[in-house]
Amino acid sequence: MSNSIGKLFKLTTFGESHGIAIGGVIDGCPAGLKLDFDAIQNELNRRKPGQSAIVTQRKEPDTVEFLSGLFEGKTTGTSIGFIIKNTNQKSKDYSDIKNTFRPSHADYTYTKKYGIRDYRGGGRSSARETANWIVAGAIAKQLLNKIKINAFTSSVGDISLQKPYQELDFSKTESNAVRCPDKDLAERMIESIQKIKKQGDTIGGTITCVAQHVPIGFGEPIFDKLHARLGQAMLTINAVKGFEYGSGFEGTILKGSEHNDAFNTDGSTKTNLSGGIQGGISNGMDIYFKVAFKPVATLLQKYNTIDADGNALTVQGKGRHDPCVVPRAVPIVEALTAMVLADFYLLDKTRK
Amino acid sequence: MSNSIGKLFKLTTFGESHGIAIGGVIDGCPAGLKLDFDAIQNELNRRKPGQSAIVTQRKEPDTVEFLSGLFEGKTTGTSIGFIIKNTNQKSKDYSDIKNTFRPSHADYTYTKKYGIRDYRGGGRSSARETANWIVAGAIAKQLLNKIKINAFTSSVGDISLQKPYQELDFSKTESNAVRCPDKDLAERMIESIQKIKKQGDTIGGTITCVAQHVPIGFGEPIFDKLHARLGQAMLTINAVKGFEYGSGFEGTILKGSEHNDAFNTDGSTKTNLSGGIQGGISNGMDIYFKVAFKPVATLLQKYNTIDADGNALTVQGKGRHDPCVVPRAVPIVEALTAMVLADFYLLDKTRK
Amino acid sequence: MSNSIGKLFKLTTFGESHGIAIGGVIDGCPAGLKLDFDAIQNELNRRKPGQSAIVTQRKEPDTVEFLSGLFEGKTTGTSIGFIIKNTNQKSKDYSDIKNTFRPSHADYTYTKKYGIRDYRGGGRSSARETANWIVAGAIAKQLLNKIKINAFTSSVGDISLQKPYQELDFSKTESNAVRCPDKDLAERMIESIQKIKKQGDTIGGTITCVAQHVPIGFGEPIFDKLHARLGQAMLTINAVKGFEYGSGFEGTILKGSEHNDAFNTDGSTKTNLSGGIQGGISNGMDIYFKVAFKPVATLLQKYNTIDADGNALTVQGKGRHDPCVVPRAVPIVEALTAMVLADFYLLDKTRK
Amino acid sequence: MSNSIGKLFKLTTFGESHGIAIGGVIDGCPAGLKLDFDAIQNELNRRKPGQSAIVTQRKEPDTVEFLSGLFEGKTTGTSIGFIIKNTNQKSKDYSDIKNTFRPSHADYTYTKKYGIRDYRGGGRSSARETANWIVAGAIAKQLLNKIKINAFTSSVGDISLQKPYQELDFSKTESNAVRCPDKDLAERMIESIQKIKKQGDTIGGTITCVAQHVPIGFGEPIFDKLHARLGQAMLTINAVKGFEYGSGFEGTILKGSEHNDAFNTDGSTKTNLSGGIQGGISNGMDIYFKVAFKPVATLLQKYNTIDADGNALTVQGKGRHDPCVVPRAVPIVEALTAMVLADFYLLDKTRK
């Protein structure tokens, strides 16, 4: 059903924000892969709350515990079960939010679809789920060790990185809290988020991701084209509203004679408006795409809403929330990219 | 594998542009649905080549033949097999294109991935495949008869419809060759395409799609969120480079206080920047999204390329091709939307 | 949905006994496989009606037409579409059988499940469907060309082959109409079937299948153990009531000290009660299993039944039917075995 | 991949016998089901080691911990994660078994397939995994609360229950250690097992399962026929060598005129050799089938085997193992039956 992603490298997940633990099962990881556990925990640390002044101040250690599928530090080819305990749930009085639907949240749709909702928090719709993806993505990265995946914040609100990614130094992405490799722009983004935060408001942004050294041949037409599966994965991330790859929406105003990528004699192309994918299959050039994130719906302001009985009411937003989801989403974008590529890596083994 | 789309309403396809026939199998359509065969053929006619002056002048009747799954005009619950014969393949001399890779086509990637390629045309990567989708989509539309799905051309190159869709009269979409319901803009788009065509060039554009009267509850978190599956489907269409729903990329520059959709007391919302989907589940409001199409890669100009041995050469593009893929893609966008919604309609039946 | 079999080597089928054609789509067959089309047709001929005096005298040529996925005689890695036209449907008066349920047939259950039934014959429940499997199985055999798959009739009614398969000469299987490689027993089986046929009655039997030279490592625990998937495939065949592999039901009366297969120093085993599979994974020894077929339900006798309104009535069975399904099922068992093994061959490529 | 079972009611599992925990994710259970947790634990207790003198004396409490998917005792429609901790692993010296393959075990095939093996026990191939199935099956039973599923031991070695199941009182199954509802035969079976146990040997047997009050219409032709999916599930259980339903292998010696189930005017049948399934779809009659278990491979005797380098050696079997797996497998057969039926219950909702 719908809590699984991938065909051969497959992650199945569970867990709510206020339950005992979240976790998952990674099925299909080949045997004999020696895991670097520090690297996995490091990816979790990139995502975890409380890591800087511009993200939620909630404290959760987000420590992954592997329960199966490993022996003497290596994968055995059996399914890898893992959990991440929820340590930050507090027993508190939910009576005020129990019957209230927050605007632009999943509260309303979950209640209507399932007839029941864990009202103690976002439940299954919480972005806490993405910690599971980080674990599987970190393993996928290790499986694909020659492929380099770099995501970074390319805009916060209307502060937007205009340079082509080729002019960026990806090693600088982690050097600032907003995860933009351009230092000056990063500072402006951080200031902007801090200002928004003081207002109890939130702001959107975009993440760009570049996957380099992807071999030719990843992607499975017709319905599992590489960019279609990347798009589906990105659109799965909480708050994502759009996906484009290569020339994207801007490519729609070009003529074919401007847009076509002319070949070099070695099969590489002089330009790369195709974004490294032609006919749904990687062509050996850099794969790059952009993901749009809306502003977080939870505000620390007063807002109007309704309760389960349809009564209008005014609520004062409170709690610890991200003023901008983008910085913490950078490792999530990378993790899903790695999972999708790992799946196609395995699928491609079977095609010739 | 990868020639199937959908979980419960599932289409599996086959066929190349220059083979004997294309076709597919629709699995999971409920029994007892009385089919309107004229409506199905009408959708095929909306997609077929040669329908107007601004599309490819290739002539193919695109007549669907149903082979199974129907009895006395109704679905029986068994799989529906169908074929559409290819009537327009000519036996001609392919020696000039046999070993040549067209820039920004799938020629190169298919050859590298599979080690073999049907060089007589686009083969499996041809948009001819989309006729199969039209058939399944037309049946899905009939299954979802209360849901209204309207796509239309929202831009051609830099000529872009600025009105909100609520101000459009969808009944006008089919009244012009470019399928834009705004008459004046349609004329400008048509002129633009004709000019591009004379240059032997091509141009991109966008399609907007609106699905109305979708019940609350369609969509299956976590990995089958409604918009994620719509995005995957749209990104499957040839030449698509991007997908956004609701506020999309423009939503990234907004604050949460501007972006949140306030509730009415009946659960509907005053605004709809969410695009009818919250937490991956339909909320009863209109679902709308936009799809970006790059310019068609095939030019009727001279261009430089390489052959299979890596030799540079110059080729004169010829044949009958679309100067702009967007007008014929409008029914394709609708068909895939219908298939995705039909799948979620069936899935939702099992959730409570 | 449920008209597909296989994960990586996947067949999706359609078609009713009295429709225009049956057919299917083979998805996931690797590219570059040169097909022997005579071998495929030969397998269809082994299954087709009218081939001998002890099978149904219905005449159908069962000619497969490939529509896609092949180029210059080789697979291209794209989906392979094919149809087999139904040439033997007669327009006749069905009013007598239209509302009548034949005992131990699928008439009743299809009608109740779907609310509609193609009453002109078995419809989708007809064994005509198995011709589709033959096509995919014949291609799978060619993909697995080093693996030898031999099925044969091991019993008809109580006439049962007692010899271990190692004492049989599989090259004799096709030398007689009943497909039992033991000539003397074959004659007794044929006589028995002819006698049953004269009575307007039918008889059951068993088929044994042996797959040799299967590499070590086919099978995917936990839920896709090799024997579990073989069992599912065999139980899919019309009229099958049971499946056992290796020591099977007789193994239940043995002690562990009698049943265990002791190793030779090269990893092969001295005995093979395991049937070539341990822990759900092939161990390099011969894989063998037995499939039980009930007697065909359609009798050319008078029988009592009910109509759709629950009225009791007596019907005189007529038409052309198999008195024993087993001889024609031998190639079907082989075809499904080949498909299952082809799937595991591809899956195993991804595990290390 | 292959650690999942089911299409709509889906269980994905992980865990090795000597790891930290086993567990799983149940995806697709409808929302709003109030769970009886005592009933779940009770099913686990029926399977657990150490419950009687004729099963392994290993002590494990087998307590399930639910981590998600539940709120206030009810399912929420989200995925249900659970773990069962392994409490009985001892740190001991494995040097003697580390490189030794036990005959008729999965040691050899896992090592060859994956190139690595957790040598501390059966690892993933251990029957410990079946505790996960019990959890999901117990929930499936509650979902299907009107359907009654009763399995029982029908033979141990050559001691076989000859009565038709209609003459048995299923309420007696749990009244003895061997789980045979016939008291006298149960005593003989227990004595036999005790004798075998003293020899350090093991013995096989069969389990019969009866599912009553299954609605008409469960089962999805062509490839998900109800009995085919039941068969696959049963063949997944450790040590199973065969599956038959209805008349099974004995039905092969009958004539059609003897085997056909004549209708009553209400659509029920006078006999039930069909085993409650016709054309792969339940017909409303009792569903019954039999499962064959070989003797457990692990002996507490001396035996000859080889090590990983192909050296012959003699090993003294030791440890705590079941002399006969059948009594503890009774709840496992029921659990898998419940899971398969739950899946078809949900699938059938989508067919009309």
mmCIF file of C-alpha atoms in Angstrom, chain D residues 104-337:
data_model
loop_
_atom_site.group_PDB
_atom_site.id
_atom_site.type_symbol
_atom_site.label_atom_id
_atom_site.label_comp_id
_atom_site.label_asym_id
_atom_site.label_seq_id
_atom_site.Cartn_x
_atom_site.Cartn_y
_atom_site.Cartn_z
ATOM 1 C CA SER D 104 18.364 -29.440 4.798
ATOM 2 C CA HIS D 105 18.605 -25.999 6.382
ATOM 3 C CA ALA D 106 18.843 -22.625 4.715
ATOM 4 C CA ASP D 107 22.444 -22.118 5.895
ATOM 5 C CA TYR D 108 23.958 -23.188 2.611
ATOM 6 C CA THR D 109 21.587 -21.395 0.256
ATOM 7 C CA TYR D 110 21.666 -18.089 2.174
ATOM 8 C CA THR D 111 25.457 -18.135 2.231
ATOM 9 C CA LYS D 112 25.648 -18.826 -1.482
ATOM 10 C CA LYS D 113 22.978 -16.298 -2.421
ATOM 11 C CA TYR D 114 24.048 -13.380 -0.275
ATOM 12 C CA GLY D 115 27.710 -14.157 0.365
ATOM 13 C CA ILE D 116 27.170 -13.510 4.082
ATOM 14 C CA ARG D 117 25.184 -15.167 6.863
ATOM 15 C CA ASP D 118 24.337 -14.402 10.466
ATOM 16 C CA TYR D 119 25.680 -17.667 11.833
ATOM 17 C CA ARG D 120 24.333 -17.192 15.361
ATOM 18 C CA GLY D 121 21.151 -19.076 14.513
ATOM 19 C CA GLY D 122 18.654 -19.424 11.719
ATOM 20 C CA GLY D 123 18.814 -15.674 11.170
ATOM 21 C CA ARG D 124 16.131 -14.517 8.814
ATOM 22 C CA SER D 125 15.278 -18.122 7.877
ATOM 23 C CA SER D 126 14.296 -18.930 11.457
ATOM 24 C CA ALA D 127 10.656 -19.653 12.237
ATOM 25 C CA ARG D 128 10.915 -16.833 14.768
ATOM 26 C CA GLU D 129 9.661 -14.651 11.888
ATOM 27 C CA THR D 130 6.280 -16.318 12.154
ATOM 28 C CA ALA D 131 5.574 -14.409 15.386
ATOM 29 C CA ASN D 132 5.271 -11.310 13.195
ATOM 30 C CA TRP D 133 2.625 -13.046 11.115
ATOM 31 C CA ILE D 134 0.676 -13.934 14.226
ATOM 32 C CA VAL D 135 0.366 -10.245 15.114
ATOM 33 C CA ALA D 136 -0.915 -9.239 11.691
ATOM 34 C CA GLY D 137 -3.125 -12.296 11.482
ATOM 35 C CA ALA D 138 -4.693 -11.569 14.860
ATOM 36 C CA ILE D 139 -5.626 -8.089 13.645
ATOM 37 C CA ALA D 140 -6.947 -9.520 10.378
ATOM 38 C CA LYS D 141 -9.119 -11.920 12.376
ATOM 39 C CA GLN D 142 -10.649 -8.965 14.205
ATOM 40 C CA LEU D 143 -11.264 -7.157 10.929
ATOM 41 C CA LEU D 144 -13.047 -10.240 9.604
ATOM 42 C CA ASN D 145 -14.932 -10.883 12.781
ATOM 43 C CA LYS D 146 -17.807 -12.792 11.195
ATOM 44 C CA ILE D 147 -15.489 -15.253 9.489
ATOM 45 C CA LYS D 148 -14.401 -18.190 11.621
ATOM 46 C CA ILE D 149 -10.978 -19.686 10.935
ATOM 47 C CA ASN D 150 -10.089 -22.975 12.618
ATOM 48 C CA ALA D 151 -6.899 -24.900 11.958
ATOM 49 C CA PHE D 152 -5.910 -28.133 13.696
ATOM 50 C CA THR D 153 -3.348 -30.889 13.544
ATOM 51 C CA SER D 154 -4.680 -33.551 11.193
ATOM 52 C CA SER D 155 -1.678 -35.882 11.251
ATOM 53 C CA VAL D 156 1.621 -36.468 12.999
ATOM 54 C CA GLY D 157 3.797 -38.892 11.066
ATOM 55 C CA ASP D 158 1.472 -41.716 10.041
ATOM 56 C CA ILE D 159 -1.074 -41.035 12.794
ATOM 57 C CA SER D 160 -3.800 -39.389 10.792
ATOM 58 C CA LEU D 161 -7.249 -38.061 11.518
ATOM 59 C CA GLN D 162 -9.686 -39.812 9.180
ATOM 60 C CA LYS D 163 -12.921 -38.096 10.222
ATOM 61 C CA PRO D 164 -14.327 -35.355 8.035
ATOM 62 C CA TYR D 165 -13.885 -31.983 9.721
ATOM 63 C CA GLN D 166 -17.654 -31.633 10.088
ATOM 64 C CA GLU D 167 -17.541 -34.284 12.814
ATOM 65 C CA LEU D 168 -14.983 -32.394 14.876
ATOM 66 C CA ASP D 169 -15.542 -29.961 17.720
ATOM 67 C CA PHE D 170 -13.112 -27.128 17.041
ATOM 68 C CA SER D 171 -13.533 -25.886 20.597
ATOM 69 C CA LYS D 172 -11.430 -28.884 21.670
ATOM 70 C CA THR D 173 -8.393 -27.958 19.557
ATOM 71 C CA GLU D 174 -6.758 -25.971 22.329
ATOM 72 C CA SER D 175 -7.515 -28.591 24.964
ATOM 73 C CA ASN D 176 -4.405 -30.612 24.227
ATOM 74 C CA ALA D 177 -0.760 -29.881 23.464
ATOM 75 C CA VAL D 178 -0.816 -31.221 19.920
ATOM 76 C CA ARG D 179 -3.885 -29.209 18.863
ATOM 77 C CA CYS D 180 -5.899 -32.090 17.462
ATOM 78 C CA PRO D 181 -9.604 -31.787 18.354
ATOM 79 C CA ASP D 182 -9.983 -35.579 18.509
ATOM 80 C CA LYS D 183 -8.948 -36.422 22.044
ATOM 81 C CA ASP D 184 -7.940 -40.028 21.501
ATOM 82 C CA LEU D 185 -5.917 -39.327 18.433
ATOM 83 C CA ALA D 186 -4.332 -36.346 20.162
ATOM 84 C CA GLU D 187 -3.030 -38.614 22.894
ATOM 85 C CA ARG D 188 -1.511 -40.973 20.354
ATOM 86 C CA MET D 189 0.101 -38.066 18.549
ATOM 87 C CA ILE D 190 1.579 -36.694 21.781
ATOM 88 C CA GLU D 191 3.009 -40.070 22.717
ATOM 89 C CA SER D 192 4.526 -40.405 19.304
ATOM 90 C CA ILE D 193 6.164 -36.998 19.490
ATOM 91 C CA GLN D 194 7.552 -37.729 22.933
ATOM 92 C CA LYS D 195 9.079 -40.949 21.671
ATOM 93 C CA ILE D 196 10.621 -39.231 18.672
ATOM 94 C CA LYS D 197 11.939 -36.497 20.923
ATOM 95 C CA LYS D 198 13.732 -38.980 23.132
ATOM 96 C CA GLN D 199 15.499 -40.276 20.046
ATOM 97 C CA GLY D 200 16.750 -36.785 19.318
ATOM 98 C CA ASP D 201 14.771 -37.079 16.098
ATOM 99 C CA THR D 202 11.877 -35.151 14.561
ATOM 100 C CA ILE D 203 8.664 -35.974 12.686
ATOM 101 C CA GLY D 204 6.417 -34.309 10.118
ATOM 102 C CA GLY D 205 2.652 -33.925 9.932
ATOM 103 C CA THR D 206 -0.233 -32.025 8.418
ATOM 104 C CA ILE D 207 -2.541 -29.208 9.426
ATOM 105 C CA THR D 208 -6.073 -28.795 8.106
ATOM 106 C CA CYS D 209 -7.682 -25.364 8.114
ATOM 107 C CA VAL D 210 -11.370 -24.509 7.746
ATOM 108 C CA ALA D 211 -12.646 -20.975 7.070
ATOM 109 C CA GLN D 212 -16.386 -20.597 7.595
ATOM 110 C CA HIS D 213 -18.825 -17.817 6.743
ATOM 111 C CA VAL D 214 -16.563 -16.402 4.053
ATOM 112 C CA PRO D 215 -18.805 -14.256 1.833
ATOM 113 C CA ILE D 216 -19.226 -15.119 -1.833
ATOM 114 C CA GLY D 217 -16.829 -13.190 -4.030
ATOM 115 C CA PHE D 218 -13.406 -13.276 -2.333
ATOM 116 C CA GLY D 219 -10.647 -13.990 -4.866
ATOM 117 C CA GLU D 220 -9.294 -12.106 -7.867
ATOM 118 C CA PRO D 221 -8.787 -14.048 -11.093
ATOM 119 C CA ILE D 222 -6.602 -14.606 -12.989
ATOM 120 C CA PHE D 223 -3.421 -14.623 -10.966
ATOM 121 C CA ASP D 224 -4.810 -13.901 -7.519
ATOM 122 C CA LYS D 225 -7.256 -16.746 -7.306
ATOM 123 C CA LEU D 226 -8.175 -17.246 -3.687
ATOM 124 C CA HIS D 227 -6.670 -20.714 -3.418
ATOM 125 C CA ALA D 228 -3.502 -19.630 -5.250
ATOM 126 C CA ARG D 229 -2.900 -16.897 -2.702
ATOM 127 C CA LEU D 230 -3.737 -19.212 0.191
ATOM 128 C CA GLY D 231 -1.314 -21.725 -1.259
ATOM 129 C CA GLN D 232 1.459 -19.180 -1.606
ATOM 130 C CA ALA D 233 0.934 -18.049 1.969
ATOM 131 C CA MET D 234 1.026 -21.591 3.363
ATOM 132 C CA LEU D 235 4.083 -22.517 1.298
ATOM 133 C CA THR D 236 5.809 -19.546 2.910
ATOM 134 C CA ILE D 237 5.702 -21.251 6.325
ATOM 135 C CA ASN D 238 8.946 -22.910 7.319
ATOM 136 C CA ALA D 239 9.027 -26.673 6.637
ATOM 137 C CA VAL D 240 5.918 -26.711 4.426
ATOM 138 C CA LYS D 241 6.166 -29.070 1.438
ATOM 139 C CA GLY D 242 2.643 -29.146 0.056
ATOM 140 C CA PHE D 243 -0.793 -27.576 -0.120
ATOM 141 C CA GLU D 244 -4.124 -28.915 -1.311
ATOM 142 C CA TYR D 245 -7.656 -27.568 -1.039
ATOM 143 C CA GLY D 246 -11.037 -29.186 -1.359
ATOM 144 C CA SER D 247 -10.652 -32.680 -2.799
ATOM 145 C CA GLY D 248 -6.931 -32.048 -3.308
ATOM 146 C CA PHE D 249 -4.688 -34.834 -4.543
ATOM 147 C CA GLU D 250 -7.385 -37.422 -3.882
ATOM 148 C CA GLY D 251 -9.689 -35.588 -6.267
ATOM 149 C CA THR D 252 -7.402 -36.534 -9.149
ATOM 150 C CA ILE D 253 -8.629 -40.109 -9.160
ATOM 151 C CA LEU D 254 -12.307 -39.172 -9.348
ATOM 152 C CA LYS D 255 -14.525 -38.827 -12.385
ATOM 153 C CA GLY D 256 -16.210 -35.516 -13.090
ATOM 154 C CA SER D 257 -19.595 -37.070 -12.399
ATOM 155 C CA GLU D 258 -18.366 -37.984 -8.920
ATOM 156 C CA HIS D 259 -16.494 -34.751 -8.267
ATOM 157 C CA ASN D 260 -18.966 -32.063 -9.343
ATOM 158 C CA ASP D 261 -20.804 -30.339 -6.498
ATOM 159 C CA ALA D 262 -24.515 -30.278 -7.315
ATOM 160 C CA PHE D 263 -26.389 -27.082 -6.490
ATOM 161 C CA ASN D 264 -29.146 -26.601 -3.978
ATOM 162 C CA THR D 265 -31.719 -24.086 -5.138
ATOM 163 C CA ASP D 266 -30.268 -21.420 -2.825
ATOM 164 C CA GLY D 267 -26.921 -21.577 -4.611
ATOM 165 C CA SER D 268 -25.215 -23.634 -1.915
ATOM 166 C CA THR D 269 -23.950 -27.056 -2.949
ATOM 167 C CA LYS D 270 -24.889 -30.552 -1.761
ATOM 168 C CA THR D 271 -21.260 -31.637 -1.595
ATOM 169 C CA ASN D 272 -18.168 -29.454 -1.299
ATOM 170 C CA LEU D 273 -15.279 -31.116 -3.109
ATOM 171 C CA SER D 274 -14.600 -27.660 -4.506
ATOM 172 C CA GLY D 275 -13.465 -26.617 -1.041
ATOM 173 C CA GLY D 276 -15.547 -23.464 -1.097
ATOM 174 C CA ILE D 277 -13.748 -21.981 -4.116
ATOM 175 C CA GLN D 278 -14.802 -22.108 -7.776
ATOM 176 C CA GLY D 279 -12.893 -20.343 -10.509
ATOM 177 C CA GLY D 280 -10.664 -18.863 -7.820
ATOM 178 C CA ILE D 281 -13.564 -17.109 -6.066
ATOM 179 C CA SER D 282 -15.247 -18.113 -2.815
ATOM 180 C CA ASN D 283 -18.731 -19.552 -3.355
ATOM 181 C CA GLY D 284 -20.033 -19.205 0.191
ATOM 182 C CA MET D 285 -19.372 -22.790 1.247
ATOM 183 C CA ASP D 286 -16.714 -23.711 3.822
ATOM 184 C CA ILE D 287 -13.178 -23.195 2.575
ATOM 185 C CA TYR D 288 -10.860 -25.987 3.669
ATOM 186 C CA PHE D 289 -7.328 -26.978 2.819
ATOM 187 C CA LYS D 290 -4.467 -29.101 4.084
ATOM 188 C CA VAL D 291 -0.815 -28.170 4.571
ATOM 189 C CA ALA D 292 2.093 -30.664 4.659
ATOM 190 C CA PHE D 293 5.019 -30.113 7.052
ATOM 191 C CA LYS D 294 8.257 -32.044 6.738
ATOM 192 C CA PRO D 295 10.150 -33.121 9.860
ATOM 193 C CA VAL D 296 12.294 -30.356 11.346
ATOM 194 C CA ALA D 297 15.842 -30.549 10.018
ATOM 195 C CA THR D 298 17.592 -29.852 13.310
ATOM 196 C CA LEU D 299 18.384 -33.131 15.077
ATOM 197 C CA LEU D 300 19.791 -33.686 18.530
ATOM 198 C CA GLN D 301 21.854 -36.528 17.154
ATOM 199 C CA LYS D 302 25.217 -36.817 15.545
ATOM 200 C CA TYR D 303 25.118 -36.082 11.832
ATOM 201 C CA ASN D 304 27.556 -35.714 8.957
ATOM 202 C CA THR D 305 27.874 -32.444 7.111
ATOM 203 C CA ILE D 306 30.375 -30.087 5.474
ATOM 204 C CA ASP D 307 31.885 -26.751 6.375
ATOM 205 C CA ALA D 308 32.209 -23.645 4.236
ATOM 206 C CA ASP D 309 35.450 -24.929 2.764
ATOM 207 C CA GLY D 310 33.853 -28.188 1.695
ATOM 208 C CA ASN D 311 35.415 -30.341 4.405
ATOM 209 C CA ALA D 312 33.346 -33.253 5.653
ATOM 210 C CA LEU D 313 32.796 -33.342 9.405
ATOM 211 C CA THR D 314 30.568 -34.865 12.066
ATOM 212 C CA VAL D 315 28.514 -32.629 14.332
ATOM 213 C CA GLN D 316 26.590 -33.362 17.518
ATOM 214 C CA GLY D 317 23.245 -31.544 17.285
ATOM 215 C CA LYS D 318 22.317 -29.647 20.421
ATOM 216 C CA GLY D 319 20.045 -26.910 21.671
ATOM 217 C CA ARG D 320 16.305 -26.625 22.187
ATOM 218 C CA HIS D 321 14.248 -27.471 19.144
ATOM 219 C CA ASP D 322 10.774 -28.683 18.275
ATOM 220 C CA PRO D 323 10.538 -32.425 17.720
ATOM 221 C CA CYS D 324 7.430 -31.698 15.624
ATOM 222 C CA VAL D 325 6.657 -28.258 14.265
ATOM 223 C CA VAL D 326 2.994 -28.949 13.638
ATOM 224 C CA PRO D 327 1.364 -28.050 16.995
ATOM 225 C CA ARG D 328 2.946 -24.572 17.082
ATOM 226 C CA ALA D 329 2.188 -24.052 13.394
ATOM 227 C CA VAL D 330 -1.589 -24.278 13.920
ATOM 228 C CA PRO D 331 -1.974 -20.585 14.878
ATOM 229 C CA ILE D 332 0.444 -19.633 12.092
ATOM 230 C CA VAL D 333 -1.774 -21.297 9.484
ATOM 231 C CA GLU D 334 -4.751 -19.442 10.906
ATOM 232 C CA ALA D 335 -2.892 -16.117 10.917
ATOM 233 C CA LEU D 336 -1.866 -16.350 7.281
ATOM 234 C CA THR D 337 -5.362 -17.458 6.313
#
